[in-house]
Amino acid sequence: MSVAEKIEAAPAPRIAILGAGVAGICMGIKLKQAGFNDFTIYEKAGEIGGTWRENTYPGCSCDVPLHMYQFSFAMEPDWEKKYVRSTDLKTYLERVVDEFGLRPHLSLNTEIDEARFDERAGLWRLKSGDREFEANVFVAGSGQLHHPLYPNIPGREDFKGESWHSAKWNHDYDLAGKHIGVIGTGASAIQFVPEIARTAGKVSMFQRSAAWVLPRPQREFAGWEKALYRVMPPLMKLQRWKVYWQGELLWLTFHKGAEKIKEAAIEAMKEHVTDPEKQAKLTPDYEPGCKRVLFSDEWWPAMARDNVDVITEPVERITENGIRLKDGSEITLDAIVYGTGFDTTHFLGPMKVTGLGGRDLKEAWHDGAQAHYGMGVSGFPNFYMLYGPNTNLGHNSIIFMIECQANYITRLVEKLQEDDLVYLDVKAEAQKRYNDRVQADNENSVFASGCTSWYKTESGRVTNNWANYTFRYWWETRHPDFAEYNSRARLDAGGRNVETGKPASIAAAE
Ligand SMILES: Cc1cc2nc3c(=O)[nH]c(=O)nc-3n(C[C@H](O)[C@H](O)[C@H](O)COP(=O)(O)OP(=O)(O)OC[C@H]3O[C@@H](n4cnc5c(N)ncnc54)[C@H](O)[C@@H]3O)c2cc1C
C-alpha cells in the first residue's frame, strides 16, 4: 500500500483544541489546510479573541508593528496604523475565523476543567462541568497572559471605593475628577495611565520598579500605501520581513547594545520629564530586556503631567479609604486599578491534566513548567501546548512562534494517521536534553541578569521565555524528529495493541 493509500485508509484523528485566541485559531486553520476537519475549538468565553477580547482597557494595543502581528497566511492591506488597538485585532481575528470557515468548529462557553488520557481507549477525555468530550489529540492554547494576578498586599478587601484589574476594565466608572491609584507599572499600565491621566483629577502610581520605555514610532498608513498593498500583496510580506529582522536585532541589542537602549530611553524621558526627583524615580536599576522593554510615545508626556505622581515608598496595606505606605502616610483614593499583570508561571491555569499511569501534569512540573519545544511533555501522549513554556519573547511577535508550533503539531497529527498510531509521546531524554539547553540559554541571557519579572518562577527559573533568536526556533521546529518520540500502534476492538496483542496499559508500561 502506498503512503497516500495508507493515509486515506486510516481513520482521521479527532482533535480537541482549547482556546480560541490567536493560538487556537491558528491551529484550527493549519489542521484544516492539512485536510483534518474533525476538530473542535473549546472556548470558555462567549466570543473568540483571547487577549484581544479580554483586554479592553483604555489605550490597549499591540506593541509589535502590525505587519508582524497578523498571520503570515492572512495578511490584510487596509490597516489604519502601524501599531493597532486590541479592538482592531479582535475584529481581524473574527474575520479570519469566517474566512477560514472555523465558525462551525467553535464550542463557545465551554471551559475545560479537566483532561485525562484514557490509556485503554487511547483517547483524551475532557470535562467541562458535567459535559464530557473525547479526542485522539488534545492541543491547549490557553495563553500565558490570561489569569489576572492581584498583588499580595493585605487589606485589598477592605477598600470601600471601586477597584479592578486592567484585564477586567470597569468601563462604567466615571474617572472625571477622581483620584485614581494605580498599582504596577508594567506593559498594561504604560498604555492606560496616559489615557486615564487626561480625565482623572489625579493619578498616583505605586511603583516597585521603573520600566525601560522607548519611543514607539506610531504612524498612519497613507491611502497610496494601502492601495499598493492591495494590488501587490508581496509588499506586505516584504514589510513583514523588515519588521521581523528589526525584532531579531533587538535581541542582539539586549546583549551587545544595552547602553544604546538606556541612552535612548533616558533621552526620551528627559525630553518631557524635567523634575530631577521624578527622573530618578523613573530610571530603572536593571538591564533593559530583563523585564520587557516597552514602547510608547505617550508615557513620558504623561509622566510629566502635574496630576501624575510616582510613589516609590513601599505599600504597607490597602485601607478602607486608600493606601497606607511603609512610612506611615496614607493616600486617600477614589478607585484603585491593578496593573499587576498575570499569573504566568502556572501554565494551563487551574485545569487538571492527567497522563500515562495517572501522572499529574502539575506534579510533573513541581520544579517549574517545561516542555519539548514548549509543546509536548513526556508521559502525556498526543498532548501539545501552543505558546507553552519557554516560548514567550521579549523581542519579536508571539504569532511567529505560534505558527511554528501549529505547523509542527499538524505534522505530528499527520504522522499519527500515516502510521495508524494511537499516540506519539516525546521521550523523556529528548525533553530533558532540550530543556537543559533552553535553561542554559536563559541563564546566559538578559532574563537572568538580576530583576524580578513575570518570566520567572519564585525560585528564579525562567519558565516563560525563549532566550535565543526566533529563526533558531523556526529552523528546529520545521519538521519533528520522530526518533525523539515513542509511539503506540492502534488498538483492536478489545483495547489491545494490534501489534503485540497486549492491553494498551501494559504496552505503555513496557
Ligand atoms: C495586554 C497585552 C498586550 C500584549 N501585547 C503583545 C504584543 O504587543 N506582542 C506580542 O507578541 N504579544 C503580546 N501579548 C501576548 C499575547 O497574549 C499573545 O501575543 C497572544 O495573544 C497569545 O494568544 P493565545 O491564543 O496563546 O492566548 P490568549 O490570547 O490568552 O487566548 C487563550 C484563550 O484560551 C481560552 N481559555 C483559557 N483557558 C481555557 C479553558 N480551560 N477552557 C476553554 N478555554 C480556555 C481563553 O478564554 C482565551 O480565549 C500581549 C498580551 C497582553 C495581555
Coordinates of C-alpha atoms and ligand atoms in Angstrom, one line a residue:
M1 CA 0.0 0.0 0.0
S2 CA 1.4 3.4 -0.9
V3 CA 1.7 6.1 1.8
A4 CA -1.1 8.1 0.3
E5 CA -3.4 5.0 0.3
K6 CA -2.4 4.3 3.9
I7 CA -3.3 7.8 4.9
E8 CA -6.6 7.5 3.0
A9 CA -7.5 4.2 4.7
A10 CA -6.5 5.2 8.3
P11 CA -9.1 6.8 10.5
A12 CA -8.6 10.6 10.8
P13 CA -7.7 11.6 14.3
R14 CA -10.2 13.7 16.2
I15 CA -8.6 16.8 17.7
A16 CA -9.7 19.0 20.6
I17 CA -8.2 22.5 20.7
L18 CA -8.5 24.5 23.9
G19 CA -8.9 28.3 23.5
A20 CA -10.0 30.5 20.6
G21 CA -7.2 33.1 20.9
V22 CA -4.6 33.6 18.2
A23 CA -3.1 30.2 19.0
G24 CA -6.3 28.1 18.9
I25 CA -7.4 29.9 15.7
C26 CA -4.0 29.3 14.0
M27 CA -4.1 25.6 15.0
G28 CA -7.6 25.2 13.5
I29 CA -6.6 26.8 10.2
K30 CA -3.4 24.7 9.9
L31 CA -5.3 21.5 10.6
K32 CA -8.0 22.4 8.0
Q33 CA -5.3 23.3 5.4
A34 CA -3.8 19.8 6.0
G35 CA -7.2 18.2 5.4
F36 CA -8.2 17.5 9.0
N37 CA -11.8 18.5 9.6
D38 CA -12.7 16.6 12.7
F39 CA -11.7 19.1 15.3
T40 CA -13.4 21.4 17.9
I41 CA -12.1 24.6 19.4
Y42 CA -13.4 24.7 23.0
E43 CA -13.5 28.3 24.3
K44 CA -14.6 29.3 27.8
A45 CA -15.8 32.7 26.8
G46 CA -18.8 33.6 24.6
E47 CA -16.5 35.1 21.9
I48 CA -13.2 34.4 20.2
G49 CA -10.2 36.6 20.5
G50 CA -8.3 35.7 23.7
T51 CA -6.0 38.5 24.9
W52 CA -7.6 40.9 22.4
R53 CA -11.1 40.2 23.6
E54 CA -10.2 40.3 27.3
N55 CA -8.1 43.4 27.5
T56 CA -10.3 46.4 26.7
Y57 CA -8.5 49.0 29.0
P58 CA -8.1 52.5 27.5
G59 CA -5.1 52.6 25.2
C60 CA -4.8 48.8 24.9
S61 CA -2.7 48.0 21.8
C62 CA -0.1 45.7 20.4
D63 CA 3.5 46.9 20.6
V64 CA 4.7 44.8 17.6
P65 CA 4.2 46.6 14.3
L66 CA 1.1 45.0 12.7
H67 CA 2.8 43.5 9.7
M68 CA 4.4 41.1 12.1
Y69 CA 1.4 40.8 14.4
Q70 CA -1.0 39.1 12.0
F71 CA -0.9 35.7 10.5
S72 CA 1.6 35.3 7.7
F73 CA -1.1 33.5 5.7
A74 CA -3.8 36.1 6.3
M75 CA -2.2 39.5 5.8
E76 CA -4.5 42.4 5.2
P77 CA -3.8 45.6 3.4
D78 CA -6.2 48.1 4.9
W79 CA -4.9 48.6 8.4
E80 CA -5.0 52.3 9.5
K81 CA -1.9 52.4 11.7
K82 CA 1.4 50.7 12.3
Y83 CA 0.5 49.8 15.9
V84 CA -3.1 48.7 16.3
R85 CA -5.6 48.6 19.2
S86 CA -6.9 45.5 20.8
T87 CA -10.3 46.0 19.3
D88 CA -8.8 46.1 15.8
L89 CA -7.1 42.8 16.4
K90 CA -10.3 41.2 17.8
T91 CA -12.1 42.3 14.6
Y92 CA -9.3 40.9 12.5
L93 CA -9.5 37.5 14.3
E94 CA -13.3 37.4 13.7
R95 CA -12.7 38.0 10.0
V96 CA -10.1 35.3 9.9
V97 CA -12.4 32.8 11.7
D98 CA -15.0 33.5 9.0
E99 CA -12.6 33.5 6.1
F100 CA -11.1 30.1 7.0
G101 CA -14.5 28.5 7.9
L102 CA -13.8 27.9 11.6
R103 CA -17.2 29.0 13.0
P104 CA -18.7 25.5 12.8
H105 CA -15.8 24.2 14.8
L106 CA -16.3 26.5 17.7
S107 CA -17.7 25.4 21.0
L108 CA -18.1 28.7 22.9
N109 CA -18.9 29.0 26.6
T110 CA -17.1 25.7 27.2
E111 CA -14.4 25.8 29.8
I112 CA -12.4 22.7 30.0
D113 CA -11.8 21.8 33.7
E114 CA -10.1 18.5 33.3
A115 CA -8.3 16.4 30.7
R116 CA -7.4 12.8 31.3
F117 CA -5.6 10.4 28.9
D118 CA -7.6 7.1 28.8
E119 CA -4.8 4.6 28.1
R120 CA -7.1 1.7 27.3
A121 CA -9.1 3.7 24.7
G122 CA -6.1 5.8 23.6
L123 CA -8.2 8.9 23.9
W124 CA -8.1 12.2 25.8
R125 CA -11.3 12.6 27.9
L126 CA -12.1 16.2 28.5
K127 CA -14.6 17.5 31.1
S128 CA -16.5 20.8 31.1
G129 CA -18.8 20.8 34.1
D130 CA -21.0 17.8 33.6
R131 CA -20.3 17.6 29.9
E132 CA -17.6 15.2 28.5
F133 CA -15.8 15.2 25.2
E134 CA -13.2 12.8 23.7
A135 CA -10.4 13.3 21.2
N136 CA -7.3 11.5 20.0
V137 CA -5.2 14.6 20.2
F138 CA -5.5 17.5 22.7
V139 CA -3.9 20.9 21.9
A140 CA -4.1 23.6 24.6
G141 CA -3.8 27.2 23.5
S142 CA -4.8 28.8 26.8
G143 CA -2.2 31.6 26.7
Q144 CA 0.5 32.7 29.1
L145 CA -1.2 36.0 30.0
H146 CA -4.8 35.0 30.8
H147 CA -5.3 34.8 34.5
P148 CA -5.1 38.2 36.1
L149 CA -2.8 38.5 39.1
Y150 CA -3.6 40.6 42.0
P151 CA -0.8 41.9 44.4
N152 CA -0.2 40.2 47.6
I153 CA -1.0 43.3 49.7
P154 CA -3.0 43.0 52.9
G155 CA -6.4 44.8 53.1
R156 CA -7.5 44.5 49.4
E157 CA -11.0 43.6 50.5
D158 CA -11.2 46.5 53.0
F159 CA -11.1 49.2 50.3
K160 CA -14.5 50.9 50.1
G161 CA -14.0 52.6 46.7
E162 CA -14.1 50.9 43.3
S163 CA -11.2 48.7 42.3
W164 CA -10.5 46.5 39.2
H165 CA -7.7 44.7 37.3
S166 CA -6.6 46.2 34.0
A167 CA -7.7 43.0 32.2
K168 CA -11.2 43.4 33.6
W169 CA -11.6 47.1 33.0
N170 CA -14.6 48.8 34.7
H171 CA -16.0 50.9 31.8
D172 CA -18.9 52.1 33.9
Y173 CA -16.7 54.0 36.3
D174 CA -16.5 57.8 35.5
L175 CA -12.9 58.8 36.1
A176 CA -13.6 62.5 35.7
G177 CA -12.0 64.5 38.6
K178 CA -11.3 61.3 40.6
H179 CA -8.1 60.4 42.4
I180 CA -7.0 57.0 41.0
G181 CA -4.3 54.8 42.5
V182 CA -2.5 52.5 40.1
I183 CA -0.6 49.6 41.4
G184 CA 2.0 48.3 39.0
T185 CA 3.9 49.9 36.2
G186 CA 4.3 47.2 33.6
A187 CA 3.2 46.8 30.0
S188 CA -0.6 47.5 30.6
A189 CA -0.1 50.5 32.9
I190 CA 2.3 52.1 30.4
Q191 CA -0.7 52.1 28.0
F192 CA -3.6 53.0 30.2
V193 CA -2.0 55.6 32.6
P194 CA -1.6 58.2 29.8
E195 CA -5.2 57.7 28.8
I196 CA -6.8 58.0 32.3
A197 CA -4.5 60.9 33.3
R198 CA -6.3 63.0 30.7
T199 CA -9.6 62.6 32.6
A200 CA -8.8 61.8 36.2
G201 CA -8.3 64.5 38.7
K202 CA -5.1 62.8 39.9
V203 CA -3.3 59.6 39.3
S204 CA -1.0 58.2 41.9
M205 CA 1.2 55.4 40.6
F206 CA 2.6 53.0 43.2
Q207 CA 5.8 51.7 41.6
R208 CA 8.0 48.8 42.7
S209 CA 10.4 49.1 39.8
A210 CA 10.6 51.5 36.8
A211 CA 10.3 50.4 33.2
W212 CA 12.7 51.0 30.2
V213 CA 10.4 52.8 27.8
L214 CA 11.4 53.6 24.3
P215 CA 9.6 55.8 21.8
R216 CA 7.0 53.9 19.7
P217 CA 7.1 55.4 16.1
Q218 CA 3.3 55.2 15.5
R219 CA 2.1 56.4 12.2
E220 CA -0.9 56.2 9.9
F221 CA -0.7 54.4 6.6
A222 CA -1.3 56.7 3.6
G223 CA -4.0 55.8 1.1
W224 CA -1.4 55.0 -1.6
E225 CA 0.4 52.6 0.7
K226 CA -2.8 50.6 1.4
A227 CA -3.6 50.7 -2.4
L228 CA -0.1 49.3 -3.1
Y229 CA -0.5 46.5 -0.6
R230 CA -3.9 45.7 -2.1
V231 CA -2.5 45.4 -5.7
M232 CA 0.8 43.9 -4.7
P233 CA 0.4 41.7 -1.6
P234 CA 4.0 40.5 -1.7
L235 CA 4.9 44.0 -0.5
M236 CA 3.2 43.2 2.8
K237 CA 5.5 40.2 3.1
L238 CA 8.4 42.4 2.4
Q239 CA 7.4 44.8 5.2
R240 CA 6.9 41.8 7.5
W241 CA 10.4 40.6 6.8
K242 CA 11.7 44.1 7.6
V243 CA 9.9 44.2 10.9
Y244 CA 10.9 40.6 11.7
W245 CA 14.6 41.4 11.3
Q246 CA 14.3 44.6 13.3
G247 CA 12.9 42.4 16.1
E248 CA 15.7 39.9 15.9
L249 CA 18.2 42.8 16.0
L250 CA 16.6 43.9 19.3
W251 CA 17.6 40.5 20.8
L252 CA 21.2 41.3 19.8
T253 CA 20.9 44.8 21.2
F254 CA 19.8 43.4 24.6
H255 CA 23.2 41.7 24.8
K256 CA 25.5 43.9 22.8
G257 CA 24.0 47.3 22.8
A258 CA 22.1 47.7 26.1
E259 CA 23.8 51.1 26.7
K260 CA 22.2 52.4 23.5
I261 CA 18.7 51.4 24.8
K262 CA 19.4 53.1 28.1
E263 CA 20.6 56.3 26.4
A264 CA 17.5 56.4 24.1
A265 CA 15.1 55.7 26.9
I266 CA 16.7 58.3 29.2
E267 CA 16.8 60.9 26.5
A268 CA 13.1 60.3 25.7
M269 CA 12.3 60.7 29.4
K270 CA 14.4 63.9 29.8
E271 CA 12.7 65.4 26.8
H272 CA 9.5 65.5 28.8
V273 CA 10.2 65.0 32.5
T274 CA 12.2 67.8 33.8
D275 CA 11.8 67.3 37.6
P276 CA 15.1 65.6 38.7
E277 CA 13.3 63.8 41.6
K278 CA 10.7 62.3 39.2
Q279 CA 13.5 61.4 36.7
A280 CA 15.4 59.5 39.4
K281 CA 12.2 57.6 40.4
L282 CA 11.5 56.7 36.7
T283 CA 15.0 55.4 35.9
P284 CA 15.2 51.6 36.1
D285 CA 18.0 49.9 38.1
Y286 CA 18.3 46.7 36.0
E287 CA 19.4 45.9 32.5
P288 CA 17.0 46.6 29.6
G289 CA 15.3 43.4 28.5
C290 CA 15.5 41.7 31.9
K291 CA 11.8 42.8 32.1
R292 CA 10.0 43.6 28.8
V293 CA 11.3 46.8 27.2
L294 CA 8.2 48.9 26.5
F295 CA 7.3 51.1 23.6
S296 CA 5.2 54.2 24.0
D297 CA 5.0 57.8 22.7
E298 CA 2.6 58.8 25.4
W299 CA 4.2 57.5 28.6
W300 CA 6.8 60.2 29.1
P301 CA 4.4 63.2 28.4
A302 CA 2.0 61.6 30.9
M303 CA 4.8 61.3 33.5
A304 CA 5.5 65.0 33.1
R305 CA 1.9 65.9 34.0
D306 CA 1.2 67.7 37.3
N307 CA -1.6 65.4 38.1
V308 CA 0.5 62.2 37.9
D309 CA 2.5 61.2 41.0
V310 CA 5.1 58.5 41.2
I311 CA 5.3 56.9 44.6
T312 CA 8.2 54.6 45.3
E313 CA 7.8 54.3 49.0
P314 CA 6.7 50.6 49.5
V315 CA 3.0 50.0 50.1
E316 CA 2.2 48.6 53.6
R317 CA -1.5 47.9 53.2
I318 CA -4.7 48.8 51.5
T319 CA -7.2 50.5 53.8
E320 CA -10.9 51.4 53.7
N321 CA -10.0 54.8 52.1
G322 CA -6.9 54.2 50.1
I323 CA -3.3 53.0 50.5
R324 CA -1.0 53.2 53.5
L325 CA 2.7 53.3 52.9
K326 CA 5.6 51.9 55.0
D327 CA 6.5 55.4 56.2
G328 CA 3.0 55.6 57.9
S329 CA 1.5 58.1 55.4
E330 CA -1.9 57.3 53.9
I331 CA -3.1 58.3 50.5
T332 CA -6.9 58.7 50.1
L333 CA -8.2 57.3 46.8
D334 CA -11.5 57.1 44.9
A335 CA -10.5 54.0 42.9
I336 CA -7.6 51.5 42.6
V337 CA -6.6 49.9 39.3
Y338 CA -4.4 46.8 39.5
G339 CA -1.9 46.9 36.6
T340 CA -0.2 43.9 38.1
G341 CA -0.2 41.5 35.2
F342 CA -1.0 37.8 35.1
D343 CA -0.3 34.6 36.8
T344 CA 2.2 33.5 34.1
T345 CA 4.2 30.6 35.6
H346 CA 1.3 28.3 36.3
F347 CA 0.7 27.2 32.7
L348 CA -2.8 26.0 31.8
G349 CA -4.4 27.7 34.8
P350 CA -6.5 25.6 37.1
M351 CA -7.1 22.8 34.6
K352 CA -6.1 19.3 35.8
V353 CA -4.2 17.3 33.2
T354 CA -3.5 13.6 33.8
G355 CA -1.3 11.5 31.5
L356 CA 0.0 7.9 31.4
G357 CA -0.1 6.0 34.6
G358 CA -2.3 8.7 36.3
R359 CA 0.6 11.2 36.2
D360 CA -0.5 14.7 37.1
L361 CA 1.0 17.5 35.0
K362 CA 1.2 19.9 37.9
E363 CA 3.2 17.4 39.8
A364 CA 5.5 16.7 36.8
W365 CA 6.1 20.5 36.8
H366 CA 6.8 20.9 40.6
D367 CA 10.2 22.5 39.7
G368 CA 8.7 24.8 37.1
A369 CA 6.9 24.1 33.8
Q370 CA 8.9 22.7 30.9
A371 CA 8.1 21.1 27.6
H372 CA 9.8 19.9 24.5
Y373 CA 9.9 23.0 22.2
G374 CA 7.3 24.3 24.6
M375 CA 4.8 21.9 23.2
G376 CA 4.9 18.2 24.3
V377 CA 5.5 16.7 27.8
S378 CA 6.8 13.2 28.1
G379 CA 4.2 10.9 29.6
F380 CA 1.3 13.0 28.2
P381 CA 0.8 11.4 24.8
N382 CA -0.8 13.3 21.9
F383 CA -1.0 16.4 24.2
Y384 CA 0.6 19.6 23.0
M385 CA 0.7 23.3 24.0
L386 CA 0.8 26.4 21.9
Y387 CA 2.6 29.4 23.4
G388 CA 3.7 27.0 26.2
P389 CA 6.7 27.1 28.5
N390 CA 9.8 29.0 27.2
T391 CA 8.2 30.3 24.0
N392 CA 7.4 33.8 25.1
L393 CA 9.5 36.6 23.6
G394 CA 10.8 39.9 24.7
H395 CA 11.8 41.0 21.2
N396 CA 9.5 39.7 18.5
S397 CA 6.0 38.6 17.7
I398 CA 4.3 35.7 19.5
I399 CA 2.4 35.0 16.3
F400 CA 5.7 33.9 14.7
M401 CA 6.2 31.3 17.4
I402 CA 2.6 30.1 17.4
E403 CA 2.7 29.5 13.6
C404 CA 5.9 27.4 14.0
Q405 CA 4.1 25.3 16.7
A406 CA 0.9 24.8 14.8
N407 CA 2.9 23.6 11.8
Y408 CA 4.9 21.2 13.9
I409 CA 1.8 19.8 15.7
T410 CA 0.0 19.4 12.4
R411 CA 2.9 17.3 11.2
L412 CA 2.6 15.1 14.3
V413 CA -1.1 14.6 13.6
E414 CA -0.3 13.6 10.0
K415 CA 2.2 11.1 11.4
L416 CA -0.5 9.5 13.6
Q417 CA -2.7 9.0 10.6
E418 CA 0.1 7.9 8.2
D419 CA 1.4 5.2 10.5
D420 CA -2.0 4.4 12.0
L421 CA -0.7 5.2 15.6
V422 CA -2.7 5.5 18.8
Y423 CA -0.2 8.1 20.0
L424 CA 3.1 9.8 19.9
D425 CA 4.8 10.6 23.2
V426 CA 8.0 12.6 23.4
K427 CA 10.9 10.7 25.0
A428 CA 11.9 11.9 28.5
E429 CA 15.5 12.1 27.4
A430 CA 14.7 14.3 24.4
Q431 CA 12.7 16.6 26.6
K432 CA 15.5 16.8 29.1
R433 CA 18.2 17.4 26.5
Y434 CA 16.1 20.2 25.0
N435 CA 15.2 21.7 28.3
D436 CA 18.8 21.7 29.7
R437 CA 19.8 23.7 26.6
V438 CA 16.9 26.2 26.9
Q439 CA 17.7 26.7 30.6
A440 CA 21.4 27.2 29.8
D441 CA 20.4 29.8 27.1
N442 CA 18.3 31.6 29.7
E443 CA 21.0 31.6 32.3
N444 CA 23.3 33.3 29.9
S445 CA 20.7 35.8 28.8
V446 CA 19.5 39.2 29.9
F447 CA 16.5 37.5 31.5
A448 CA 18.7 36.2 34.3
S449 CA 20.6 39.5 34.7
G450 CA 19.0 40.4 38.1
C451 CA 15.4 41.6 38.3
T452 CA 12.1 40.1 39.3
S453 CA 9.9 39.6 36.3
W454 CA 6.9 37.6 35.1
Y455 CA 9.3 35.4 33.1
K456 CA 10.5 33.5 36.2
T457 CA 9.2 31.3 39.0
E458 CA 9.8 32.4 42.6
S459 CA 12.9 30.3 42.7
G460 CA 14.3 32.3 39.8
R461 CA 13.9 29.7 37.0
V462 CA 12.9 31.2 33.7
T463 CA 9.9 29.1 32.6
N464 CA 8.4 31.5 30.1
N465 CA 10.9 32.8 27.7
W466 CA 12.7 31.6 24.6
A467 CA 16.3 33.1 25.1
N468 CA 17.6 33.0 21.5
Y469 CA 16.9 34.2 18.0
T470 CA 13.4 33.1 16.8
F471 CA 14.9 31.8 13.5
R472 CA 16.6 29.1 15.5
Y473 CA 13.2 28.0 16.9
W474 CA 11.8 28.1 13.4
W475 CA 14.7 26.0 12.0
E476 CA 14.4 23.4 14.7
T477 CA 10.6 23.0 14.5
R478 CA 10.3 22.8 10.7
H479 CA 9.9 19.0 11.0
P480 CA 9.5 16.9 14.1
D481 CA 12.4 14.4 14.6
F482 CA 10.3 11.2 15.1
A483 CA 13.3 9.5 16.7
E484 CA 12.6 11.7 19.7
Y485 CA 9.1 10.1 20.1
N486 CA 7.8 6.9 21.5
S487 CA 4.8 5.6 19.7
R488 CA 2.0 3.1 20.1
A489 CA 0.2 1.3 17.3
R490 CA -3.6 1.3 17.0
L491 CA -5.7 -0.8 19.4
D492 CA -8.1 -3.5 18.2
A493 CA -11.7 -3.6 19.3
G494 CA -10.7 -5.3 22.6
G495 CA -8.4 -2.4 23.5
R496 CA -5.3 -4.5 22.6
N497 CA -2.3 -3.2 20.8
V498 CA -2.8 -4.6 17.2
E499 CA 1.0 -5.3 17.0
T500 CA 1.5 -7.2 20.3
G501 CA -2.0 -8.2 21.3
K502 CA -1.3 -6.8 24.8
P503 CA -3.6 -4.3 26.6
A504 CA -2.5 -0.7 26.0
S505 CA -1.6 0.0 29.6
I506 CA 0.9 -3.0 29.6
A507 CA 2.4 -1.8 26.3
A508 CA 2.8 1.7 27.7
A509 CA 4.4 0.5 30.9
E510 CA 6.9 -1.5 28.9
Ligands
LIG1 C1 -2.3 43.5 27.2 C2 -1.5 42.5 26.4 C3 -0.7 43.0 25.4 C4 0.1 42.1 24.6 N1 0.9 42.6 23.7 C5 1.6 41.8 22.9 C6 2.4 42.3 21.8 O1 2.5 43.5 21.6 N2 3.1 41.4 21.1 C7 3.0 40.1 21.3 O2 3.7 39.3 20.6 N3 2.3 39.6 22.3 C8 1.6 40.4 23.1 N4 0.8 39.9 24.1 C9 0.8 38.4 24.3 C10 -0.4 37.8 23.8 O3 -1.1 37.2 24.8 C11 -0.1 36.9 22.6 O4 0.5 37.6 21.6 C12 -1.2 36.1 22.0 O5 -2.4 36.8 22.0 C13 -1.5 34.8 22.7 O6 -2.5 34.1 22.1 P1 -3.0 32.7 22.8 O7 -4.1 32.3 21.9 O8 -1.9 31.8 23.0 O9 -3.6 33.1 24.2 P2 -4.8 34.0 24.6 O10 -5.0 35.1 23.7 O11 -4.7 34.3 26.1 O12 -6.1 33.1 24.4 C14 -6.3 32.0 25.2 C15 -7.8 31.6 25.1 O13 -8.0 30.4 25.8 C16 -9.2 30.4 26.5 N5 -9.1 29.5 27.6 C17 -8.2 29.5 28.6 N6 -8.4 28.5 29.5 C18 -9.4 27.8 29.0 C19 -10.1 26.6 29.4 N7 -9.7 25.9 30.5 N8 -11.1 26.2 28.6 C20 -11.5 26.8 27.5 N9 -10.9 28.0 27.1 C21 -9.9 28.4 27.8 C22 -9.3 31.9 26.9 O14 -10.6 32.3 27.2 C23 -8.7 32.6 25.7 O15 -9.7 32.9 24.8 C24 0.1 40.7 24.9 C25 -0.7 40.3 26.0 C26 -1.5 41.1 26.7 C27 -2.3 40.6 27.9

